[in-house]
C-alpha cells in the first residue's frame, strides 16, 4: 500500500483532475489511498462567502459554478454534490440569520471544499473504469480533539484507521479510497480542521498507521530542491533528506511537507517521497529517518522574508537566568513565536514574523531592557550537517565577503542541521544565490 496526496492546485480544474487520475491509474497496482485538498481556491471562496453572509448576503455561485462546470467538463454527474451544495446554502443562510461565524461553524463551512473534491475525483475515476470510492476523513477513523480551526488528532487514530482500511490493504476491498485531507470529526461528531499542513498530516497519519510502503506528496518540481528554482535556475533535486532536515526546510520557507506532518512518520519510520506530477518517471526526493548514504555537508538553502529583528540589551542587574526568563515570559504573554535566536548573558537578538502585532511586547520588554526592532529583514538558512559548521561557515563567509555582503546575525539551530543568517530583505535572494553557487557549483 502507498498513500498519495495531491494539493489544491493539483485538482484545481477538470484538466488537472484528468491528469491526477492518470497518475493514480499508473500506481493502481500499489493499492493507493488518495488524499485530496479542496479544488484550487475553494477554501478562500468559502471563507469569503461566510464574510458576505455575516454582512447579509448569501452567495454560493462562485463555489457551485466551479464544481458544476468541472463535472460537465469531465462528463460526470455526482448526485451527492447536489446534497452538499444544498447543505452549504443552508449553512450560509444560518450564518446570515445570526450574523456570526464561530470557529466551529467555520470548520464546518470549509469542510465542503474537500468533501466536494473527493466526490468528483471518485466519480471521474469510476467513469474511466478505475474502481474508486470517496470517503470523508471520519469515515476511515480520523478523529480529533475539539480545538476548532487547529485540531489535533486523537491517539485513537492509530487503531481506528487500520480497522477501516485493513480490508482494502489485504485485497478484500477493490475500490481505491479517495479521502478528504485537512478535516476530521471530534468525539461529539462535530467537524474540525487540522490547521496548517492539515492535508499533509492526513496523508502521513494514514501512511504511518497503515504501515504503508511510502507516502507520496505530489508537487510541480522534481522533489525537494537545493533552493527555490525561482531564485536559482540551477537548483537541483536533493535525492534524500531526513525527517529532521525536512522539518527545518519547511519551517524556514521551503515548500515541503508541513513540519507537524512529520510526527507520525517519526514514530513509525514510514518514508515520504516528494514527486513531480508533471514528471512521474522522476524518482523525486525521499524523506527518511536516517541517511542511507553519506550526505553532502550542505543539503539545501532556503529563506523567509518579511521578518523583524529585535535586539534586546538588559538595563537591569537581573543576571542571565532572570533576564532570559523575563524575556521569554513576555513572548509567551503576547503569544508571539520566535524564529531564530542568539544570546549572551545580558543581550538577546531574535526574529519574529513581521505580521505580528509587537506594540504590547515591545512596551513590556522596554521596562527592563533597551529594545530595537528592525523590520524588512530575512532569514537565510543553510540546512546542513552542523558537525562541519566551521568549514561550512568559512566557505559561506568567504563567498559573501567577496560580494561585500555582511550578515547581521548568525544562529546555529539546536537541531544540529541548520545555520541561519539574518540579512536585509532586499538582499535575501542575492545571498541565497551566492551561497548556492559556493556550496553546489564548486569547480571540481
Short mmCIF file of C-alpha atoms in Angstrom, two decimals:
data_model
loop_
_atom_site.label_atom_id
_atom_site.label_comp_id
_atom_site.label_asym_id
_atom_site.label_seq_id
_atom_site.Cartn_x
_atom_site.Cartn_y
_atom_site.Cartn_z
CA UNK A 1 0.00 0.00 0.00
CA UNK A 2 1.03 3.60 -0.70
CA UNK A 3 -0.58 6.91 0.20
CA UNK A 4 -0.77 9.63 -2.48
CA UNK A 5 -1.51 13.24 -1.51
CA UNK A 6 -2.49 15.93 -4.02
CA UNK A 7 -2.90 19.58 -3.06
CA UNK A 8 -5.50 22.07 -4.23
CA UNK A 9 -3.59 23.24 -7.31
CA UNK A 10 -3.34 19.61 -8.48
CA UNK A 11 -7.15 19.30 -8.60
CA UNK A 12 -7.95 22.94 -9.46
CA UNK A 13 -9.99 22.18 -12.60
CA UNK A 14 -11.10 19.42 -14.94
CA UNK A 15 -7.80 19.31 -16.81
CA UNK A 16 -5.82 18.88 -13.59
CA UNK A 17 -8.23 16.24 -12.30
CA UNK A 18 -7.77 14.23 -15.51
CA UNK A 19 -4.01 14.45 -15.06
CA UNK A 20 -4.14 13.32 -11.42
CA UNK A 21 -6.43 10.46 -12.42
CA UNK A 22 -3.80 9.31 -14.92
CA UNK A 23 -1.19 9.28 -12.13
CA UNK A 24 -3.48 7.28 -9.85
CA UNK A 25 -4.04 4.80 -12.69
CA UNK A 26 -0.27 4.41 -13.09
CA UNK A 27 0.03 3.39 -9.41
CA UNK A 28 -3.13 1.28 -9.25
CA UNK A 29 -1.20 -1.94 -8.59
CA UNK A 30 0.35 -0.38 -5.44
CA UNK A 31 -3.07 -0.26 -3.73
CA UNK A 32 -3.04 3.51 -3.27
CA UNK A 33 -5.01 5.53 -0.74
CA UNK A 34 -5.50 9.01 -2.22
CA UNK A 35 -5.75 12.16 -0.07
CA UNK A 36 -7.09 15.33 -1.70
CA UNK A 37 -7.36 19.00 -0.81
CA UNK A 38 -10.20 21.27 -1.93
CA UNK A 39 -10.19 22.34 -5.58
CA UNK A 40 -7.98 25.36 -6.25
CA UNK A 41 -9.12 28.42 -4.27
CA UNK A 42 -12.32 26.84 -2.96
CA UNK A 43 -11.38 27.28 0.71
CA UNK A 44 -10.83 31.00 0.14
CA UNK A 45 -14.13 31.22 -1.72
CA UNK A 46 -15.94 29.55 1.18
CA UNK A 47 -14.48 31.93 3.74
CA UNK A 48 -15.32 34.93 1.54
CA UNK A 49 -18.90 33.62 1.20
CA UNK A 50 -19.09 33.42 5.00
CA UNK A 51 -17.92 37.03 5.35
CA UNK A 52 -20.60 38.10 2.88
CA UNK A 53 -23.24 36.09 4.78
CA UNK A 54 -22.32 37.87 8.03
CA UNK A 55 -22.87 41.15 6.15
CA UNK A 56 -26.27 39.95 4.93
CA UNK A 57 -25.60 38.43 1.51
CA UNK A 58 -25.83 34.69 0.79
CA UNK A 59 -23.99 33.89 -2.44
CA UNK A 60 -22.65 30.45 -3.38
CA UNK A 61 -22.47 30.95 -7.13
CA UNK A 62 -18.69 31.01 -7.46
CA UNK A 63 -18.31 27.78 -5.47
CA UNK A 64 -21.19 25.88 -7.05
CA UNK A 65 -20.34 27.06 -10.57
CA UNK A 66 -16.73 25.83 -10.25
CA UNK A 67 -17.77 22.33 -9.21
CA UNK A 68 -20.68 22.04 -11.63
CA UNK A 69 -18.57 23.27 -14.55
CA UNK A 70 -15.89 20.73 -13.60
CA UNK A 71 -18.48 17.94 -13.62
CA UNK A 72 -19.68 18.95 -17.06
CA UNK A 73 -16.17 19.09 -18.50
CA UNK A 74 -15.40 15.67 -17.02
CA UNK A 75 -18.64 14.21 -18.37
CA UNK A 76 -19.90 13.09 -14.97
CA UNK A 77 -22.86 13.88 -12.73
CA UNK A 78 -22.46 13.43 -8.98
CA UNK A 79 -25.77 13.30 -7.13
CA UNK A 80 -24.16 13.67 -3.72
CA UNK A 81 -22.76 17.05 -4.79
CA UNK A 82 -26.30 18.45 -5.03
CA UNK A 83 -26.91 17.38 -1.44
CA UNK A 84 -23.69 19.06 -0.26
CA UNK A 85 -24.43 22.24 -2.19
CA UNK A 86 -27.90 22.44 -0.64
CA UNK A 87 -26.39 21.89 2.80
CA UNK A 88 -23.82 24.62 2.14
CA UNK A 89 -26.51 27.11 1.13
CA UNK A 90 -28.47 26.28 4.29
CA UNK A 91 -25.37 26.81 6.44
CA UNK A 92 -24.62 30.19 4.87
CA UNK A 93 -28.27 31.16 5.37
CA UNK A 94 -27.87 30.28 9.06
CA UNK A 95 -24.76 32.47 9.26
CA UNK A 96 -26.77 35.24 7.58
CA UNK A 97 -29.58 34.86 10.12
CA UNK A 98 -27.39 35.12 13.23
CA UNK A 99 -24.70 37.36 11.64
CA UNK A 100 -21.92 35.41 13.35
CA UNK A 101 -19.21 32.94 12.32
CA UNK A 102 -17.87 30.87 15.21
CA UNK A 103 -14.75 28.69 14.96
CA UNK A 104 -16.90 25.55 14.99
CA UNK A 105 -19.10 26.88 12.18
CA UNK A 106 -16.01 27.95 10.23
CA UNK A 107 -14.63 24.40 10.30
CA UNK A 108 -17.99 23.01 9.20
CA UNK A 109 -18.05 25.56 6.38
CA UNK A 110 -14.59 24.95 4.92
CA UNK A 111 -15.09 21.17 5.04
CA UNK A 112 -17.34 21.43 1.97
CA UNK A 113 -14.30 22.06 -0.25
CA UNK A 114 -12.60 18.75 0.49
CA UNK A 115 -15.89 16.84 0.56
CA UNK A 116 -16.86 18.02 -2.93
CA UNK A 117 -13.35 17.46 -4.29
CA UNK A 118 -13.16 13.76 -3.34
CA UNK A 119 -16.62 13.03 -4.70
CA UNK A 120 -15.75 14.49 -8.09
CA UNK A 121 -12.45 12.61 -8.26
CA UNK A 122 -14.00 9.27 -7.26
CA UNK A 123 -16.81 9.67 -9.78
CA UNK A 124 -14.38 10.56 -12.57
CA UNK A 125 -12.12 7.59 -11.81
CA UNK A 126 -15.13 5.27 -11.92
CA UNK A 127 -16.15 6.79 -15.27
CA UNK A 128 -12.68 5.87 -16.54
CA UNK A 129 -13.01 2.27 -15.40
CA UNK A 130 -10.95 2.67 -12.21
CA UNK A 131 -12.85 1.49 -9.16
CA UNK A 132 -12.80 4.25 -6.53
CA UNK A 133 -14.90 5.42 -3.60
CA UNK A 134 -14.93 8.77 -1.81
CA UNK A 135 -14.59 8.97 1.96
CA UNK A 136 -14.88 11.82 4.39
CA UNK A 137 -11.92 11.54 6.79
CA UNK A 138 -14.06 10.41 9.73
CA UNK A 139 -15.42 7.54 7.62
CA UNK A 140 -11.97 5.93 7.84
CA UNK A 141 -11.45 6.69 11.53
CA UNK A 142 -9.73 10.11 11.54
CA UNK A 143 -10.78 11.67 14.86
CA UNK A 144 -9.55 14.82 16.58
CA UNK A 145 -9.99 16.93 19.68
CA UNK A 146 -12.37 19.91 19.67
CA UNK A 147 -9.79 22.67 19.14
CA UNK A 148 -11.62 24.13 16.16
CA UNK A 149 -9.50 25.56 13.29
CA UNK A 150 -6.38 23.89 14.73
CA UNK A 151 -7.43 20.45 15.95
CA UNK A 152 -5.01 17.71 16.98
CA UNK A 153 -5.54 14.06 16.10
CA UNK A 154 -6.52 11.68 18.89
CA UNK A 155 -4.29 8.71 19.69
CA UNK A 156 -7.27 6.53 18.80
CA UNK A 157 -6.49 7.02 15.11
CA UNK A 158 -3.65 4.50 15.32
CA UNK A 159 -6.33 1.84 15.82
CA UNK A 160 -9.37 3.31 14.04
CA UNK A 161 -7.67 3.94 10.69
CA UNK A 162 -6.40 0.33 10.30
CA UNK A 163 -9.79 -1.02 11.40
CA UNK A 164 -11.36 0.74 8.41
CA UNK A 165 -8.60 0.34 5.79
CA UNK A 166 -7.18 -3.13 6.51
CA UNK A 167 -9.76 -4.84 4.24
CA UNK A 168 -8.54 -2.67 1.33
CA UNK A 169 -4.88 -3.25 2.15
CA UNK A 170 -5.47 -7.00 2.32
CA UNK A 171 -7.23 -7.06 -1.06
CA UNK A 172 -10.72 -7.75 0.33
CA UNK A 173 -11.96 -4.35 -0.88
CA UNK A 174 -11.38 -3.31 -4.52
CA UNK A 175 -12.28 0.37 -4.53
CA UNK A 176 -9.45 2.92 -4.18
CA UNK A 177 -10.23 5.14 -1.17
CA UNK A 178 -10.31 8.84 -2.11
CA UNK A 179 -10.10 10.62 1.25
CA UNK A 180 -10.60 14.22 2.32
CA UNK A 181 -7.48 15.88 3.68
CA UNK A 182 -7.43 18.61 6.33
CA UNK A 183 -10.70 17.72 8.09
CA UNK A 184 -11.77 15.38 10.91
CA UNK A 185 -14.52 14.97 13.50
CA UNK A 186 -14.35 15.20 17.27
CA UNK A 187 -15.97 12.63 19.56
CA UNK A 188 -19.17 14.69 19.64
CA UNK A 189 -19.50 14.38 15.86
CA UNK A 190 -18.56 17.98 15.11
CA UNK A 191 -16.40 18.67 12.05
CA UNK A 192 -12.95 20.07 12.79
CA UNK A 193 -9.99 21.20 10.69
CA UNK A 194 -6.38 20.24 11.36
CA UNK A 195 -4.86 23.68 10.84
CA UNK A 196 -1.76 24.48 8.81
CA UNK A 197 -0.45 21.49 6.90
CA UNK A 198 -3.64 19.59 7.65
CA UNK A 199 -3.80 17.67 4.36
CA UNK A 200 -0.17 16.63 4.74
CA UNK A 201 -0.97 15.41 8.26
CA UNK A 202 -3.96 13.42 6.97
CA UNK A 203 -1.70 11.67 4.47
CA UNK A 204 1.11 10.92 6.92
CA UNK A 205 -1.14 9.61 9.69
CA UNK A 206 -2.85 7.26 7.21
CA UNK A 207 0.51 6.09 5.86
CA UNK A 208 2.05 5.64 9.30
CA UNK A 209 -0.98 3.93 10.84
CA UNK A 210 -1.28 1.56 7.87
CA UNK A 211 2.48 0.85 7.73
CA UNK A 212 2.42 1.91 4.08
CA UNK A 213 5.33 1.24 1.75
CA UNK A 214 5.65 5.01 1.36
CA UNK A 215 3.71 8.25 1.42
CA UNK A 216 3.85 10.33 -1.75
CA UNK A 217 3.18 14.05 -1.90
CA UNK A 218 2.85 15.33 -5.45
CA UNK A 219 4.07 18.78 -6.49
CA UNK A 220 5.22 20.57 -9.66
CA UNK A 221 9.00 20.13 -9.20
CA UNK A 222 11.28 17.09 -9.19
CA UNK A 223 11.28 16.71 -5.42
CA UNK A 224 12.94 18.75 -2.69
CA UNK A 225 15.29 21.24 -4.33
CA UNK A 226 18.65 22.61 -3.20
CA UNK A 227 16.92 26.01 -3.19
CA UNK A 228 13.92 27.74 -4.72
CA UNK A 229 14.23 27.34 -8.53
CA UNK A 230 12.68 30.78 -8.93
CA UNK A 231 15.74 32.25 -7.20
CA UNK A 232 18.40 29.94 -8.66
CA UNK A 233 17.67 28.45 -12.06
CA UNK A 234 20.36 25.81 -11.46
CA UNK A 235 18.68 24.44 -8.31
CA UNK A 236 18.68 20.66 -8.37
CA UNK A 237 16.76 17.89 -6.61
CA UNK A 238 18.07 16.53 -3.31
CA UNK A 239 17.72 12.74 -3.54
CA UNK A 240 17.39 12.10 0.20
CA UNK A 241 16.76 14.11 3.38
CA UNK A 242 15.96 13.11 6.94
CA UNK A 243 12.72 13.93 8.74
CA UNK A 244 14.64 16.46 10.82
CA UNK A 245 16.09 18.17 7.75
CA UNK A 246 12.66 18.21 6.09
CA UNK A 247 11.12 19.82 9.17
CA UNK A 248 13.77 22.53 9.21
CA UNK A 249 13.40 23.13 5.47
CA UNK A 250 9.64 23.53 5.84
CA UNK A 251 9.93 25.77 8.90
CA UNK A 252 12.35 28.07 7.12
CA UNK A 253 10.33 28.57 3.97
CA UNK A 254 10.78 25.60 1.61
CA UNK A 255 7.66 24.12 0.01
CA UNK A 256 7.98 20.73 1.65
CA UNK A 257 5.53 18.93 3.95
CA UNK A 258 4.45 20.96 6.97
CA UNK A 259 6.74 20.24 9.98
CA UNK A 260 3.94 18.77 12.14
CA UNK A 261 3.07 16.26 9.43
CA UNK A 262 6.43 14.55 10.02
CA UNK A 263 5.42 13.49 13.54
CA UNK A 264 3.54 10.26 12.60
CA UNK A 265 6.43 9.25 10.33
CA UNK A 266 8.98 9.81 13.09
CA UNK A 267 7.04 7.31 15.19
CA UNK A 268 7.00 4.57 12.56
CA UNK A 269 9.86 5.35 10.18
CA UNK A 270 7.49 5.46 7.19
CA UNK A 271 9.29 7.08 4.22
CA UNK A 272 7.81 10.09 2.44
CA UNK A 273 8.55 10.73 -1.23
CA UNK A 274 8.11 14.13 -2.89
CA UNK A 275 7.19 13.56 -6.55
CA UNK A 276 6.65 15.72 -9.63
CA UNK A 277 3.15 15.37 -11.05
CA UNK A 278 4.48 16.56 -14.44
CA UNK A 279 7.35 14.05 -14.50
CA UNK A 280 6.12 10.87 -12.88
CA UNK A 281 9.19 8.89 -14.00
CA UNK A 282 11.44 11.07 -11.83
CA UNK A 283 12.28 9.31 -8.54
CA UNK A 284 11.77 12.57 -6.64
CA UNK A 285 13.17 13.07 -3.15
CA UNK A 286 12.70 10.67 -0.27
CA UNK A 287 12.42 11.66 3.39
CA UNK A 288 13.71 9.02 5.81
CA UNK A 289 14.70 8.63 9.44
CA UNK A 290 18.45 8.40 8.69
CA UNK A 291 20.61 8.89 5.63
CA UNK A 292 21.28 5.66 3.78
CA UNK A 293 24.49 7.03 2.25
CA UNK A 294 26.99 9.72 3.18
CA UNK A 295 25.19 13.04 2.54
CA UNK A 296 26.67 16.26 1.24
CA UNK A 297 27.72 18.62 4.06
CA UNK A 298 25.13 21.12 2.78
CA UNK A 299 21.69 19.78 1.89
CA UNK A 300 19.79 22.90 0.80
CA UNK A 301 19.41 26.66 1.26
CA UNK A 302 16.12 28.38 1.96
CA UNK A 303 14.85 31.79 3.01
CA UNK A 304 11.99 33.50 4.81
CA UNK A 305 11.31 37.16 4.09
CA UNK A 306 9.36 39.81 5.97
CA UNK A 307 10.72 39.14 9.44
CA UNK A 308 11.56 41.60 12.21
CA UNK A 309 14.88 41.53 14.06
CA UNK A 310 14.63 42.51 17.73
CA UNK A 311 17.79 43.37 19.68
CA UNK A 312 17.30 43.34 23.46
CA UNK A 313 20.00 44.54 25.91
CA UNK A 314 19.42 44.36 29.66
CA UNK A 315 19.36 47.63 31.58
CA UNK A 316 18.97 45.95 34.99
CA UNK A 317 21.14 43.60 37.03
CA UNK A 318 18.85 40.61 36.55
CA UNK A 319 21.61 38.12 35.83
CA UNK A 320 21.46 35.78 32.86
CA UNK A 321 18.78 33.45 34.24
CA UNK A 322 16.45 36.21 35.39
CA UNK A 323 16.93 38.25 32.24
CA UNK A 324 16.23 35.40 29.82
CA UNK A 325 13.29 34.15 31.90
CA UNK A 326 11.70 37.59 31.81
CA UNK A 327 12.26 37.93 28.04
CA UNK A 328 10.67 34.59 27.20
CA UNK A 329 7.75 35.19 29.57
CA UNK A 330 6.86 38.33 27.62
CA UNK A 331 6.79 36.43 24.33
CA UNK A 332 4.56 33.82 25.99
CA UNK A 333 2.27 36.53 27.36
CA UNK A 334 1.77 38.08 23.92
CA UNK A 335 1.64 34.70 22.11
CA UNK A 336 4.42 35.63 19.70
CA UNK A 337 6.68 32.89 18.32
CA UNK A 338 10.43 33.30 17.95
CA UNK A 339 12.05 32.03 14.76
CA UNK A 340 15.82 32.22 15.39
CA UNK A 341 17.74 33.49 18.38
CA UNK A 342 21.27 34.37 19.53
CA UNK A 343 22.03 35.13 23.19
CA UNK A 344 24.70 36.38 25.57
CA UNK A 345 24.46 37.00 29.33
CA UNK A 346 22.80 40.42 29.02
CA UNK A 347 21.64 40.62 25.40
CA UNK A 348 19.39 38.73 23.04
CA UNK A 349 18.86 39.06 19.31
CA UNK A 350 15.93 37.23 17.77
CA UNK A 351 13.49 37.32 14.89
CA UNK A 352 9.70 37.22 14.68
CA UNK A 353 7.18 37.32 11.87
CA UNK A 354 6.63 40.90 10.71
CA UNK A 355 2.87 40.33 10.65
CA UNK A 356 2.79 40.00 14.44
CA UNK A 357 1.49 42.96 16.45
CA UNK A 358 4.56 43.88 18.52
CA UNK A 359 3.35 47.03 20.28
CA UNK A 360 2.48 45.45 23.63
CA UNK A 361 5.50 43.15 23.61
CA UNK A 362 7.97 45.95 22.90
CA UNK A 363 6.43 48.10 25.62
CA UNK A 364 6.79 45.32 28.21
CA UNK A 365 10.34 44.49 27.13
CA UNK A 366 11.27 48.16 27.31
CA UNK A 367 10.70 48.19 31.06
CA UNK A 368 13.79 46.04 31.71
CA UNK A 369 15.84 46.38 28.54
CA UNK A 370 16.90 48.60 25.71
CA UNK A 371 14.96 47.33 22.70
CA UNK A 372 15.44 47.95 18.98
CA UNK A 373 13.10 46.41 16.39
CA UNK A 374 14.20 46.41 12.76
CA UNK A 375 11.76 45.33 10.07
CA UNK A 376 12.29 44.24 6.46
CA UNK A 377 14.76 41.53 7.38
CA UNK A 378 15.07 37.99 6.06
CA UNK A 379 16.28 34.63 7.41
CA UNK A 380 18.56 32.69 5.07
CA UNK A 381 19.03 29.14 6.34
CA UNK A 382 21.62 26.54 5.38
CA UNK A 383 20.31 23.01 6.03
CA UNK A 384 23.48 21.08 6.66
CA UNK A 385 25.48 18.77 8.88
CA UNK A 386 26.38 21.29 11.57
CA UNK A 387 29.16 18.97 12.75
CA UNK A 388 31.08 20.58 9.87
CA UNK A 389 29.91 24.09 10.74
CA UNK A 390 33.37 25.67 10.78
CA UNK A 391 34.14 24.61 7.21
CA UNK A 392 30.60 25.41 6.05
CA UNK A 393 30.66 28.88 7.62
CA UNK A 394 34.16 29.61 6.32
CA UNK A 395 33.14 28.75 2.79
CA UNK A 396 29.93 30.76 3.02
CA UNK A 397 31.51 33.83 4.61
CA UNK A 398 34.30 33.83 2.04
CA UNK A 399 31.74 33.90 -0.77
CA UNK A 400 29.66 36.64 0.91
CA UNK A 401 32.74 38.74 1.72
CA UNK A 402 33.77 38.75 -1.96
CA UNK A 403 30.38 40.28 -2.74
CA UNK A 404 30.70 42.75 0.18
CA UNK A 405 27.63 41.39 1.97
CA UNK A 406 27.63 41.43 5.77
CA UNK A 407 25.16 39.31 7.71
CA UNK A 408 23.53 40.87 10.78
CA UNK A 409 23.12 37.82 13.00
CA UNK A 410 24.02 34.12 12.99
CA UNK A 411 22.16 31.33 14.77
CA UNK A 412 23.05 27.64 14.78
CA UNK A 413 19.96 25.59 15.49
CA UNK A 414 19.76 23.19 18.41
CA UNK A 415 18.72 20.52 15.88
CA UNK A 416 22.30 20.50 14.53
CA UNK A 417 21.05 20.57 10.97
CA UNK A 418 20.71 24.28 10.33
CA UNK A 419 22.67 27.52 10.39
CA UNK A 420 20.70 30.74 9.88
CA UNK A 421 21.82 34.20 8.78
CA UNK A 422 19.85 37.42 9.12
CA UNK A 423 20.12 39.85 6.24
CA UNK A 424 18.14 42.68 4.71
CA UNK A 425 15.01 41.59 2.88
CA UNK A 426 16.21 43.15 -0.37
CA UNK A 427 19.49 41.19 -0.19
CA UNK A 428 17.96 37.78 0.62
CA UNK A 429 17.71 36.42 -2.93
CA UNK A 430 21.24 37.54 -3.70
CA UNK A 431 22.56 35.88 -0.52
CA UNK A 432 20.82 32.65 -1.48
CA UNK A 433 22.33 32.79 -4.97
CA UNK A 434 25.85 33.42 -3.63
CA UNK A 435 25.65 30.62 -1.09
CA UNK A 436 24.08 28.21 -3.56
CA UNK A 437 26.88 28.86 -6.02
CA UNK A 438 29.51 28.42 -3.28
CA UNK A 439 28.14 25.12 -1.99
CA UNK A 440 26.74 23.46 -5.11
CA UNK A 441 28.60 24.89 -8.10
CA UNK A 442 32.17 24.45 -6.91
CA UNK A 443 34.79 23.83 -9.57
CA UNK A 444 35.76 20.21 -9.46
#
